[in-house]
Amino acid sequence: MGVFVSTDDPGPAGHEQVVFCQDRRSGLKAIIGIYSTALGPALGGTRFYPYASEEAALADVLDLSRGMAYKNALAGLDLGGGKAVIWGDPDQVKSEALLRAYGRFVQSLAGRYYTACDVGTYVADMDVIARETRYVTGRSVEHGGAGDSSVLTAWGVFQGMRAAAEHVWGSPSLRGRRVGVAGLGKVGRHLTGHLVDDGAEVVATDVDPRALEWARTNHPGVALVADAAALVAADIDVYAPCALGGALNDETVPALRARVVAGAANNQLAHPGIEKLLADRGILYAPDYVVNAGGVIQVADEIEGFNFDRAKLRATRIFDTTRQILRLADDEGVPPAVAADRLAERRMADVGRLRAIHLG
């Protein structure tokens, strides 16, 4: 295990700690990034993905862990931001030994980092990891956990979308609006259900034929298009990216016809400046790490003993947080992403400084 720690000069990314983990026998190659513990222990999921290179894996964990710090701050949690990636194809190399080896590395951080599910990892994997570490959330209900965090992720996205709809059209409802959902995975499926129940017209796409078949079977009224490019160019009111990051880029934003962007995917802005491009086109962007915080709210609730009703109530407040950020953006004349960053940084600074008060 290699560890980089810097407290005086955190470098351009500002991370507190980056840990490289390797266990040759099991094939584990992982990186844990801790961006900030100003508000408490870092919490963020473990992504299991076949990155093209170690550099790509490192770049992803740095971006994702920073995003988690801001997400947790705006969700009102007393938790910092962290993330982990396991480098490899989960269908090929995931095993009990690999997951347990990873759990021991998490345990070695002595509570500075709590892990959870992400792309390529599931509730069952968290149960295995928990055999080696106590710092795991997103476990199965049978083991005292919250279960599938996509349930409240989708609920929170729906609440953020409602707040954005209110800001643009004056009503916190999607009834009669045409919503494009890019990605019918765990979160996209739940979100589609909420939208249909609210009276929205849903257009969707996914790269997995099984996901498209799920839509045909469970929501025959959902219109399906060939790919994300077709969805972006479609006549829609709201665009909901619910797959991998980078969905909003120099190609998609000029083609986008929606008035609102609110989705579950992390790191939707491909690079700094995209938020201004959206604003210049009159497209309201509900920052991803604000509206998709329902999942982290759900798994964080495990730390104090999971209660679904309490967690759902907290996730419902994403409506209020999104509304506050959109109003702040208007008042300060900045894009919503900038307003969200300012609000998160303010909380991390104001609350984080309290740790300097010695308790004896």
C-alpha positions as YAML, in Angstrom:
chain: A
units: angstrom
residues:
- id: 1
  name: MET
  ca: [0.00, 0.00, 0.00]
- id: 2
  name: GLY
  ca: [1.39, 3.37, -1.02]
- id: 3
  name: VAL
  ca: [0.11, 6.44, 0.77]
- id: 4
  name: PHE
  ca: [0.40, 10.11, -0.18]
- id: 5
  name: VAL
  ca: [-0.50, 12.48, 2.61]
- id: 6
  name: SER
  ca: [-0.12, 16.25, 2.55]
- id: 7
  name: THR
  ca: [-1.59, 18.68, 5.05]
- id: 8
  name: ASP
  ca: [0.46, 21.83, 4.31]
- id: 9
  name: ASP
  ca: [0.43, 21.69, 0.50]
- id: 10
  name: PRO
  ca: [-2.43, 19.54, -0.76]
- id: 11
  name: GLY
  ca: [-1.53, 20.10, -4.40]
- id: 12
  name: PRO
  ca: [-3.76, 21.24, -7.24]
- id: 13
  name: ALA
  ca: [-6.57, 18.80, -6.47]
- id: 14
  name: GLY
  ca: [-6.61, 19.65, -2.75]
- id: 15
  name: HIS
  ca: [-6.93, 16.06, -1.56]
- id: 16
  name: GLU
  ca: [-5.99, 15.16, 1.99]
- id: 17
  name: GLN
  ca: [-4.94, 11.60, 1.19]
- id: 18
  name: VAL
  ca: [-4.66, 9.22, -1.75]
- id: 19
  name: VAL
  ca: [-4.06, 5.53, -1.05]
- id: 20
  name: PHE
  ca: [-2.89, 2.97, -3.61]
- id: 21
  name: CYS
  ca: [-3.86, -0.60, -2.66]
- id: 22
  name: GLN
  ca: [-2.61, -3.84, -4.22]
- id: 23
  name: ASP
  ca: [-2.96, -7.51, -3.39]
- id: 24
  name: ARG
  ca: [-1.31, -9.63, -6.08]
- id: 25
  name: ARG
  ca: [-2.82, -12.98, -5.09]
- id: 26
  name: SER
  ca: [-6.42, -11.80, -5.44]
- id: 27
  name: GLY
  ca: [-5.69, -9.39, -8.29]
- id: 28
  name: LEU
  ca: [-6.80, -6.33, -6.33]
- id: 29
  name: LYS
  ca: [-5.66, -2.97, -7.66]
- id: 30
  name: ALA
  ca: [-7.52, -0.10, -5.99]
- id: 31
  name: ILE
  ca: [-7.17, 3.59, -5.21]
- id: 32
  name: ILE
  ca: [-8.91, 5.35, -2.32]
- id: 33
  name: GLY
  ca: [-9.16, 9.13, -2.52]
- id: 34
  name: ILE
  ca: [-10.02, 11.25, 0.52]
- id: 35
  name: TYR
  ca: [-10.72, 14.83, -0.52]
- id: 36
  name: SER
  ca: [-11.84, 16.31, 2.79]
- id: 37
  name: THR
  ca: [-12.68, 15.29, 6.34]
- id: 38
  name: ALA
  ca: [-13.59, 18.83, 7.42]
- id: 39
  name: LEU
  ca: [-17.16, 17.78, 8.25]
- id: 40
  name: GLY
  ca: [-16.41, 14.23, 9.39]
- id: 41
  name: PRO
  ca: [-15.19, 10.88, 8.03]
- id: 42
  name: ALA
  ca: [-15.12, 10.70, 4.23]
- id: 43
  name: LEU
  ca: [-17.99, 8.75, 2.67]
- id: 44
  name: GLY
  ca: [-18.23, 7.63, -0.95]
- id: 45
  name: GLY
  ca: [-18.81, 4.52, -3.01]
- id: 46
  name: THR
  ca: [-16.42, 2.05, -4.58]
- id: 47
  name: ARG
  ca: [-16.42, 1.99, -8.39]
- id: 48
  name: PHE
  ca: [-15.30, -1.29, -10.03]
- id: 49
  name: TYR
  ca: [-14.38, -0.50, -13.62]
- id: 50
  name: PRO
  ca: [-11.93, -1.64, -16.35]
- id: 51
  name: TYR
  ca: [-10.05, 1.63, -16.75]
- id: 52
  name: ALA
  ca: [-7.74, 1.99, -19.74]
- id: 53
  name: SER
  ca: [-4.82, 2.91, -17.46]
- id: 54
  name: GLU
  ca: [-3.87, 3.63, -13.88]
- id: 55
  name: GLU
  ca: [-3.79, 7.32, -14.80]
- id: 56
  name: ALA
  ca: [-7.43, 7.14, -15.88]
- id: 57
  name: ALA
  ca: [-8.38, 5.36, -12.64]
- id: 58
  name: LEU
  ca: [-6.56, 7.99, -10.58]
- id: 59
  name: ALA
  ca: [-8.19, 10.87, -12.45]
- id: 60
  name: ASP
  ca: [-11.62, 9.36, -11.85]
- id: 61
  name: VAL
  ca: [-11.13, 8.79, -8.13]
- id: 62
  name: LEU
  ca: [-9.81, 12.34, -7.65]
- id: 63
  name: ASP
  ca: [-12.80, 13.86, -9.44]
- id: 64
  name: LEU
  ca: [-15.34, 11.62, -7.74]
- id: 65
  name: SER
  ca: [-13.96, 12.09, -4.21]
- id: 66
  name: ARG
  ca: [-14.02, 15.86, -4.59]
- id: 67
  name: GLY
  ca: [-17.59, 15.68, -5.81]
- id: 68
  name: MET
  ca: [-18.54, 13.60, -2.78]
- id: 69
  name: ALA
  ca: [-17.23, 16.26, -0.40]
- id: 70
  name: TYR
  ca: [-19.48, 18.86, -1.99]
- id: 71
  name: LYS
  ca: [-22.42, 16.45, -2.23]
- id: 72
  name: ASN
  ca: [-22.21, 15.46, 1.43]
- id: 73
  name: ALA
  ca: [-21.86, 19.08, 2.51]
- id: 74
  name: LEU
  ca: [-24.98, 20.18, 0.62]
- id: 75
  name: ALA
  ca: [-26.91, 17.13, 1.82]
- id: 76
  name: GLY
  ca: [-26.44, 18.43, 5.37]
- id: 77
  name: LEU
  ca: [-24.40, 15.39, 6.41]
- id: 78
  name: ASP
  ca: [-21.62, 15.49, 9.00]
- id: 79
  name: LEU
  ca: [-19.41, 13.59, 6.57]
- id: 80
  name: GLY
  ca: [-16.50, 14.45, 4.34]
- id: 81
  name: GLY
  ca: [-15.85, 13.38, 0.78]
- id: 82
  name: GLY
  ca: [-14.09, 10.26, -0.44]
- id: 83
  name: LYS
  ca: [-14.28, 7.68, -3.20]
- id: 84
  name: ALA
  ca: [-12.56, 4.48, -4.24]
- id: 85
  name: VAL
  ca: [-11.99, 2.73, -7.54]
- id: 86
  name: ILE
  ca: [-11.05, -0.88, -8.17]
- id: 87
  name: TRP
  ca: [-9.25, -1.22, -11.48]
- id: 88
  name: GLY
  ca: [-10.49, -4.23, -13.46]
- id: 89
  name: ASP
  ca: [-13.48, -5.86, -15.13]
- id: 90
  name: PRO
  ca: [-15.83, -6.92, -12.32]
- id: 91
  name: ASP
  ca: [-17.25, -9.71, -14.50]
- id: 92
  name: GLN
  ca: [-13.77, -11.19, -14.83]
- id: 93
  name: VAL
  ca: [-11.85, -10.53, -11.62]
- id: 94
  name: LYS
  ca: [-14.32, -9.84, -8.83]
- id: 95
  name: SER
  ca: [-14.03, -12.51, -6.11]
- id: 96
  name: GLU
  ca: [-14.52, -12.97, -2.39]
- id: 97
  name: ALA
  ca: [-10.76, -12.80, -1.82]
- id: 98
  name: LEU
  ca: [-10.42, -9.55, -3.81]
- id: 99
  name: LEU
  ca: [-13.31, -7.86, -2.01]
- id: 100
  name: ARG
  ca: [-12.07, -8.95, 1.40]
- id: 101
  name: ALA
  ca: [-8.56, -7.76, 0.60]
- id: 102
  name: TYR
  ca: [-10.05, -4.41, -0.34]
- id: 103
  name: GLY
  ca: [-11.99, -4.39, 2.94]
- id: 104
  name: ARG
  ca: [-8.76, -4.74, 4.88]
- id: 105
  name: PHE
  ca: [-7.33, -1.68, 3.16]
- id: 106
  name: VAL
  ca: [-10.48, 0.27, 4.08]
- id: 107
  name: GLN
  ca: [-10.10, -0.92, 7.68]
- id: 108
  name: SER
  ca: [-6.47, 0.20, 7.70]
- id: 109
  name: LEU
  ca: [-7.65, 3.80, 7.37]
- id: 110
  name: ALA
  ca: [-9.24, 3.48, 10.84]
- id: 111
  name: GLY
  ca: [-12.51, 5.21, 10.02]
- id: 112
  name: ARG
  ca: [-11.24, 8.08, 7.86]
- id: 113
  name: TYR
  ca: [-13.17, 6.55, 4.94]
- id: 114
  name: TYR
  ca: [-16.54, 4.76, 4.75]
- id: 115
  name: THR
  ca: [-17.27, 2.88, 1.53]
- id: 116
  name: ALA
  ca: [-20.54, 2.03, -0.25]
- id: 117
  name: CYS
  ca: [-21.84, 0.82, -3.63]
- id: 118
  name: ASP
  ca: [-21.14, 2.48, -6.97]
- id: 119
  name: VAL
  ca: [-20.82, 1.41, -10.60]
- id: 120
  name: GLY
  ca: [-19.80, -2.26, -10.66]
- id: 121
  name: THR
  ca: [-20.39, -2.92, -6.96]
- id: 122
  name: TYR
  ca: [-23.57, -4.04, -5.27]
- id: 123
  name: VAL
  ca: [-25.17, -4.63, -1.89]
- id: 124
  name: ALA
  ca: [-23.90, -8.23, -1.81]
- id: 125
  name: ASP
  ca: [-20.36, -6.96, -2.37]
- id: 126
  name: MET
  ca: [-20.66, -4.59, 0.60]
- id: 127
  name: ASP
  ca: [-21.68, -7.54, 2.78]
- id: 128
  name: VAL
  ca: [-18.48, -9.35, 1.75]
- id: 129
  name: ILE
  ca: [-16.30, -6.27, 2.30]
- id: 130
  name: ALA
  ca: [-17.88, -5.84, 5.73]
- id: 131
  name: ARG
  ca: [-16.39, -9.16, 6.83]
- id: 132
  name: GLU
  ca: [-13.05, -7.33, 6.99]
- id: 133
  name: THR
  ca: [-14.05, -3.79, 7.98]
- id: 134
  name: ARG
  ca: [-16.70, -2.00, 10.01]
- id: 135
  name: TYR
  ca: [-16.52, 1.09, 7.77]
- id: 136
  name: VAL
  ca: [-19.07, -0.04, 5.19]
- id: 137
  name: THR
  ca: [-22.50, 1.30, 4.29]
- id: 138
  name: GLY
  ca: [-24.99, 0.19, 1.66]
- id: 139
  name: ARG
  ca: [-25.24, -3.30, 3.17]
- id: 140
  name: SER
  ca: [-28.19, -5.62, 2.76]
- id: 141
  name: VAL
  ca: [-31.27, -5.34, 4.94]
- id: 142
  name: GLU
  ca: [-30.48, -8.83, 6.27]
- id: 143
  name: HIS
  ca: [-27.20, -7.48, 7.65]
- id: 144
  name: GLY
  ca: [-28.71, -4.34, 9.13]
- id: 145
  name: GLY
  ca: [-28.08, -2.11, 6.13]
- id: 146
  name: ALA
  ca: [-30.10, 0.21, 3.93]
- id: 147
  name: GLY
  ca: [-30.21, -2.07, 0.90]
- id: 148
  name: ASP
  ca: [-30.26, -0.65, -2.62]
- id: 149
  name: SER
  ca: [-29.33, 3.06, -2.44]
- id: 150
  name: SER
  ca: [-30.70, 3.69, -5.93]
- id: 151
  name: VAL
  ca: [-34.16, 3.91, -4.35]
- id: 152
  name: LEU
  ca: [-33.53, 7.25, -2.64]
- id: 153
  name: THR
  ca: [-31.07, 8.42, -5.30]
- id: 154
  name: ALA
  ca: [-33.94, 8.40, -7.77]
- id: 155
  name: TRP
  ca: [-36.30, 9.97, -5.24]
- id: 156
  name: GLY
  ca: [-33.85, 12.82, -4.66]
- id: 157
  name: VAL
  ca: [-33.33, 13.41, -8.39]
- id: 158
  name: PHE
  ca: [-37.09, 13.59, -8.79]
- id: 159
  name: GLN
  ca: [-37.27, 16.20, -6.00]
- id: 160
  name: GLY
  ca: [-34.50, 18.26, -7.57]
- id: 161
  name: MET
  ca: [-36.22, 18.03, -10.94]
- id: 162
  name: ARG
  ca: [-39.46, 19.26, -9.34]
- id: 163
  name: ALA
  ca: [-37.65, 22.28, -7.90]
- id: 164
  name: ALA
  ca: [-36.11, 23.05, -11.30]
- id: 165
  name: ALA
  ca: [-39.52, 22.74, -12.96]
- id: 166
  name: GLU
  ca: [-40.95, 25.18, -10.44]
- id: 167
  name: HIS
  ca: [-38.13, 27.62, -11.16]
- id: 168
  name: VAL
  ca: [-38.66, 27.51, -14.93]
- id: 169
  name: TRP
  ca: [-42.40, 26.90, -15.34]
- id: 170
  name: GLY
  ca: [-43.84, 27.99, -11.98]
- id: 171
  name: SER
  ca: [-45.13, 24.59, -10.87]
- id: 172
  name: PRO
  ca: [-43.26, 21.82, -8.99]
- id: 173
  name: SER
  ca: [-44.75, 19.13, -11.19]
- id: 174
  name: LEU
  ca: [-43.61, 17.27, -14.29]
- id: 175
  name: ARG
  ca: [-47.17, 16.60, -15.45]
- id: 176
  name: GLY
  ca: [-47.40, 17.26, -19.18]
- id: 177
  name: ARG
  ca: [-43.61, 17.70, -19.51]
- id: 178
  name: ARG
  ca: [-41.53, 15.53, -21.83]
- id: 179
  name: VAL
  ca: [-38.54, 14.11, -19.90]
- id: 180
  name: GLY
  ca: [-35.60, 12.36, -21.55]
- id: 181
  name: VAL
  ca: [-33.94, 9.73, -19.37]
- id: 182
  name: ALA
  ca: [-30.48, 8.65, -20.55]
- id: 183
  name: GLY
  ca: [-29.75, 5.36, -18.79]
- id: 184
  name: LEU
  ca: [-32.26, 2.84, -17.46]
- id: 185
  name: GLY
  ca: [-30.04, 1.28, -14.84]
- id: 186
  name: LYS
  ca: [-30.80, 1.03, -11.15]
- id: 187
  name: VAL
  ca: [-31.54, 4.74, -10.69]
- id: 188
  name: GLY
  ca: [-33.02, 5.44, -14.11]
- id: 189
  name: ARG
  ca: [-35.67, 2.76, -13.61]
- id: 190
  name: HIS
  ca: [-36.87, 4.16, -10.29]
- id: 191
  name: LEU
  ca: [-36.81, 7.70, -11.70]
- id: 192
  name: THR
  ca: [-38.88, 6.63, -14.69]
- id: 193
  name: GLY
  ca: [-41.50, 5.25, -12.32]
- id: 194
  name: HIS
  ca: [-41.70, 8.52, -10.38]
- id: 195
  name: LEU
  ca: [-42.03, 10.52, -13.60]
- id: 196
  name: VAL
  ca: [-44.75, 8.30, -15.00]
- id: 197
  name: ASP
  ca: [-46.64, 8.49, -11.70]
- id: 198
  name: ASP
  ca: [-46.37, 12.30, -11.82]
- id: 199
  name: GLY
  ca: [-47.90, 12.44, -15.29]
- id: 200
  name: ALA
  ca: [-44.76, 13.14, -17.32]
- id: 201
  name: GLU
  ca: [-44.19, 11.84, -20.84]
- id: 202
  name: VAL
  ca: [-40.92, 9.88, -20.76]
- id: 203
  name: VAL
  ca: [-38.47, 9.30, -23.60]
- id: 204
  name: ALA
  ca: [-35.52, 7.02, -22.78]
- id: 205
  name: THR
  ca: [-32.49, 5.17, -24.05]
- id: 206
  name: ASP
  ca: [-29.89, 2.70, -22.81]
- id: 207
  name: VAL
  ca: [-26.94, 0.83, -24.30]
- id: 208
  name: ASP
  ca: [-28.14, -2.43, -22.71]
- id: 209
  name: PRO
  ca: [-30.91, -4.24, -24.65]
- id: 210
  name: ARG
  ca: [-32.09, -5.79, -21.37]
- id: 211
  name: ALA
  ca: [-32.83, -2.32, -19.98]
- id: 212
  name: LEU
  ca: [-34.86, -1.45, -23.07]
- id: 213
  name: GLU
  ca: [-36.82, -4.66, -22.72]
- id: 214
  name: TRP
  ca: [-37.49, -3.78, -19.07]
- id: 215
  name: ALA
  ca: [-38.99, -0.46, -20.22]
- id: 216
  name: ARG
  ca: [-41.17, -2.13, -22.85]
- id: 217
  name: THR
  ca: [-42.49, -4.59, -20.29]
- id: 218
  name: ASN
  ca: [-42.98, -2.30, -17.28]
- id: 219
  name: HIS
  ca: [-43.72, 1.06, -18.92]
- id: 220
  name: PRO
  ca: [-45.03, 0.48, -22.45]
- id: 221
  name: GLY
  ca: [-45.92, 4.16, -22.71]
- id: 222
  name: VAL
  ca: [-42.24, 5.18, -22.55]
- id: 223
  name: ALA
  ca: [-40.85, 6.10, -25.97]
- id: 224
  name: LEU
  ca: [-37.43, 4.58, -26.72]
- id: 225
  name: VAL
  ca: [-34.79, 6.17, -28.97]
- id: 226
  name: ALA
  ca: [-31.64, 4.71, -30.48]
- id: 227
  name: ASP
  ca: [-28.96, 6.40, -28.38]
- id: 228
  name: ALA
  ca: [-28.01, 9.36, -26.19]
- id: 229
  name: ALA
  ca: [-27.35, 11.59, -29.21]
- id: 230
  name: ALA
  ca: [-30.90, 11.03, -30.44]
- id: 231
  name: LEU
  ca: [-32.25, 11.75, -26.97]
- id: 232
  name: VAL
  ca: [-30.30, 15.00, -26.67]
- id: 233
  name: ALA
  ca: [-31.65, 16.17, -30.03]
- id: 234
  name: ALA
  ca: [-35.23, 15.11, -29.23]
- id: 235
  name: ASP
  ca: [-38.03, 17.53, -28.48]
- id: 236
  name: ILE
  ca: [-37.85, 17.26, -24.67]
- id: 237
  name: ASP
  ca: [-38.41, 19.68, -21.80]
- id: 238
  name: VAL
  ca: [-36.07, 18.01, -19.29]
- id: 239
  name: TYR
  ca: [-32.89, 16.02, -19.89]
- id: 240
  name: ALA
  ca: [-31.94, 13.51, -17.18]
- id: 241
  name: PRO
  ca: [-28.45, 11.97, -17.64]
- id: 242
  name: CYS
  ca: [-28.45, 8.80, -15.51]
- id: 243
  name: ALA
  ca: [-25.43, 6.88, -16.80]
- id: 244
  name: LEU
  ca: [-21.70, 7.72, -16.63]
- id: 245
  name: GLY
  ca: [-20.28, 11.25, -16.35]
- id: 246
  name: GLY
  ca: [-19.36, 13.80, -19.00]
- id: 247
  name: ALA
  ca: [-22.82, 13.81, -20.59]
- id: 248
  name: LEU
  ca: [-22.80, 17.60, -20.92]
- id: 249
  name: ASN
  ca: [-19.98, 18.52, -23.28]
- id: 250
  name: ASP
  ca: [-19.11, 20.74, -26.25]
- id: 251
  name: GLU
  ca: [-21.10, 18.52, -28.62]
- id: 252
  name: THR
  ca: [-24.21, 17.72, -26.59]
- id: 253
  name: VAL
  ca: [-24.97, 21.15, -25.10]
- id: 254
  name: PRO
  ca: [-25.32, 22.99, -28.45]
- id: 255
  name: ALA
  ca: [-27.67, 20.22, -29.64]
- id: 256
  name: LEU
  ca: [-29.74, 20.07, -26.47]
- id: 257
  name: ARG
  ca: [-33.35, 21.24, -26.82]
- id: 258
  name: ALA
  ca: [-34.39, 20.81, -23.18]
- id: 259
  name: ARG
  ca: [-34.94, 23.78, -20.85]
- id: 260
  name: VAL
  ca: [-33.84, 21.84, -17.74]
- id: 261
  name: VAL
  ca: [-31.05, 19.35, -17.00]
- id: 262
  name: ALA
  ca: [-31.50, 17.26, -13.84]
- id: 263
  name: GLY
  ca: [-30.14, 13.74, -13.66]
- id: 264
  name: ALA
  ca: [-28.48, 11.11, -11.51]
- id: 265
  name: ALA
  ca: [-25.10, 10.76, -13.24]
- id: 266
  name: ASN
  ca: [-22.03, 12.03, -11.40]
- id: 267
  name: ASN
  ca: [-19.71, 14.66, -12.94]
- id: 268
  name: GLN
  ca: [-22.08, 15.56, -15.78]
- id: 269
  name: LEU
  ca: [-20.08, 18.64, -16.81]
- id: 270
  name: ALA
  ca: [-17.27, 17.47, -19.10]
- id: 271
  name: HIS
  ca: [-15.04, 20.43, -18.20]
- id: 272
  name: PRO
  ca: [-15.17, 23.84, -16.47]
- id: 273
  name: GLY
  ca: [-17.06, 26.31, -18.60]
- id: 274
  name: ILE
  ca: [-19.86, 23.96, -19.61]
- id: 275
  name: GLU
  ca: [-22.07, 25.47, -16.90]
- id: 276
  name: LYS
  ca: [-21.69, 28.89, -18.59]
- id: 277
  name: LEU
  ca: [-22.45, 27.39, -22.00]
- id: 278
  name: LEU
  ca: [-25.67, 25.96, -20.55]
- id: 279
  name: ALA
  ca: [-26.59, 29.29, -18.98]
- id: 280
  name: ASP
  ca: [-25.88, 31.17, -22.24]
- id: 281
  name: ARG
  ca: [-28.33, 28.86, -24.01]
- id: 282
  name: GLY
  ca: [-30.98, 29.43, -21.37]
- id: 283
  name: ILE
  ca: [-30.79, 25.86, -20.05]
- id: 284
  name: LEU
  ca: [-31.25, 25.50, -16.30]
- id: 285
  name: TYR
  ca: [-28.78, 22.99, -14.85]
- id: 286
  name: ALA
  ca: [-29.65, 21.47, -11.48]
- id: 287
  name: PRO
  ca: [-26.14, 20.49, -10.24]
- id: 288
  name: ASP
  ca: [-25.74, 16.72, -10.26]
- id: 289
  name: TYR
  ca: [-24.16, 16.44, -6.82]
- id: 290
  name: VAL
  ca: [-27.12, 18.30, -5.34]
- id: 291
  name: VAL
  ca: [-29.97, 16.34, -6.88]
- id: 292
  name: ASN
  ca: [-28.38, 12.88, -6.77]
- id: 293
  name: ALA
  ca: [-27.52, 13.02, -3.07]
- id: 294
  name: GLY
  ca: [-30.42, 10.78, -2.04]
- id: 295
  name: GLY
  ca: [-28.28, 7.67, -2.30]
- id: 296
  name: VAL
  ca: [-25.57, 8.96, 0.00]
- id: 297
  name: ILE
  ca: [-28.25, 10.18, 2.41]
- id: 298
  name: GLN
  ca: [-29.66, 6.65, 2.43]
- id: 299
  name: VAL
  ca: [-26.37, 4.86, 3.10]
- id: 300
  name: ALA
  ca: [-25.17, 7.52, 5.57]
- id: 301
  name: ASP
  ca: [-28.25, 6.83, 7.65]
- id: 302
  name: GLU
  ca: [-26.85, 3.34, 8.33]
- id: 303
  name: ILE
  ca: [-24.11, 4.84, 10.47]
- id: 304
  name: GLU
  ca: [-26.64, 5.79, 13.15]
- id: 305
  name: GLY
  ca: [-28.88, 2.75, 12.58]
- id: 306
  name: PHE
  ca: [-30.90, 2.73, 9.39]
- id: 307
  name: ASN
  ca: [-34.45, 4.07, 9.35]
- id: 308
  name: PHE
  ca: [-35.96, 4.32, 5.85]
- id: 309
  name: ASP
  ca: [-38.63, 6.89, 6.73]
- id: 310
  name: ARG
  ca: [-36.04, 9.19, 8.30]
- id: 311
  name: ALA
  ca: [-33.72, 8.81, 5.31]
- id: 312
  name: LYS
  ca: [-36.53, 9.44, 2.81]
- id: 313
  name: LEU
  ca: [-37.53, 12.60, 4.67]
- id: 314
  name: ARG
  ca: [-33.96, 13.85, 4.43]
- id: 315
  name: ALA
  ca: [-33.83, 13.00, 0.72]
- id: 316
  name: THR
  ca: [-37.12, 14.84, 0.16]
- id: 317
  name: ARG
  ca: [-35.40, 18.01, 1.39]
- id: 318
  name: ILE
  ca: [-33.31, 17.96, -1.79]
- id: 319
  name: PHE
  ca: [-36.26, 19.91, -3.21]
- id: 320
  name: ASP
  ca: [-35.59, 22.74, -0.75]
- id: 321
  name: THR
  ca: [-31.81, 22.65, -1.26]
- id: 322
  name: THR
  ca: [-32.20, 22.80, -5.05]
- id: 323
  name: ARG
  ca: [-34.67, 25.67, -4.77]
- id: 324
  name: GLN
  ca: [-32.25, 27.55, -2.48]
- id: 325
  name: ILE
  ca: [-29.36, 27.10, -4.92]
- id: 326
  name: LEU
  ca: [-31.38, 28.21, -7.94]
- id: 327
  name: ARG
  ca: [-32.49, 31.35, -6.11]
- id: 328
  name: LEU
  ca: [-28.94, 32.04, -4.94]
- id: 329
  name: ALA
  ca: [-27.72, 31.70, -8.51]
- id: 330
  name: ASP
  ca: [-30.25, 34.30, -9.67]
- id: 331
  name: ASP
  ca: [-29.42, 36.66, -6.80]
- id: 332
  name: GLU
  ca: [-25.67, 36.47, -7.40]
- id: 333
  name: GLY
  ca: [-25.84, 36.35, -11.18]
- id: 334
  name: VAL
  ca: [-23.92, 33.08, -11.48]
- id: 335
  name: PRO
  ca: [-24.72, 29.62, -12.91]
- id: 336
  name: PRO
  ca: [-26.34, 27.17, -10.44]
- id: 337
  name: ALA
  ca: [-23.18, 25.02, -10.38]
- id: 338
  name: VAL
  ca: [-21.19, 28.02, -9.10]
- id: 339
  name: ALA
  ca: [-23.85, 28.84, -6.51]
- id: 340
  name: ALA
  ca: [-23.86, 25.23, -5.31]
- id: 341
  name: ASP
  ca: [-20.07, 25.21, -5.00]
- id: 342
  name: ARG
  ca: [-20.16, 28.41, -2.95]
- id: 343
  name: LEU
  ca: [-22.82, 27.06, -0.61]
- id: 344
  name: ALA
  ca: [-20.93, 23.78, -0.08]
- id: 345
  name: GLU
  ca: [-17.60, 25.54, 0.49]
- id: 346
  name: ARG
  ca: [-19.25, 27.89, 2.96]
- id: 347
  name: ARG
  ca: [-20.59, 24.99, 5.03]
- id: 348
  name: MET
  ca: [-17.28, 23.11, 4.93]
- id: 349
  name: ALA
  ca: [-15.47, 26.25, 6.12]
- id: 350
  name: ASP
  ca: [-18.01, 27.40, 8.72]
- id: 351
  name: VAL
  ca: [-18.68, 24.00, 10.29]
- id: 352
  name: GLY
  ca: [-15.28, 22.47, 9.63]
- id: 353
  name: ARG
  ca: [-13.50, 25.20, 11.59]
- id: 354
  name: LEU
  ca: [-15.35, 24.09, 14.74]
- id: 355
  name: ARG
  ca: [-12.98, 21.12, 14.95]
- id: 356
  name: ALA
  ca: [-10.34, 23.58, 16.08]
- id: 357
  name: ILE
  ca: [-12.24, 24.05, 19.34]
- id: 358
  name: HIS
  ca: [-10.47, 21.71, 21.78]
- id: 359
  name: LEU
  ca: [-12.84, 19.43, 23.68]
- id: 360
  name: GLY
  ca: [-10.34, 18.29, 26.30]
...
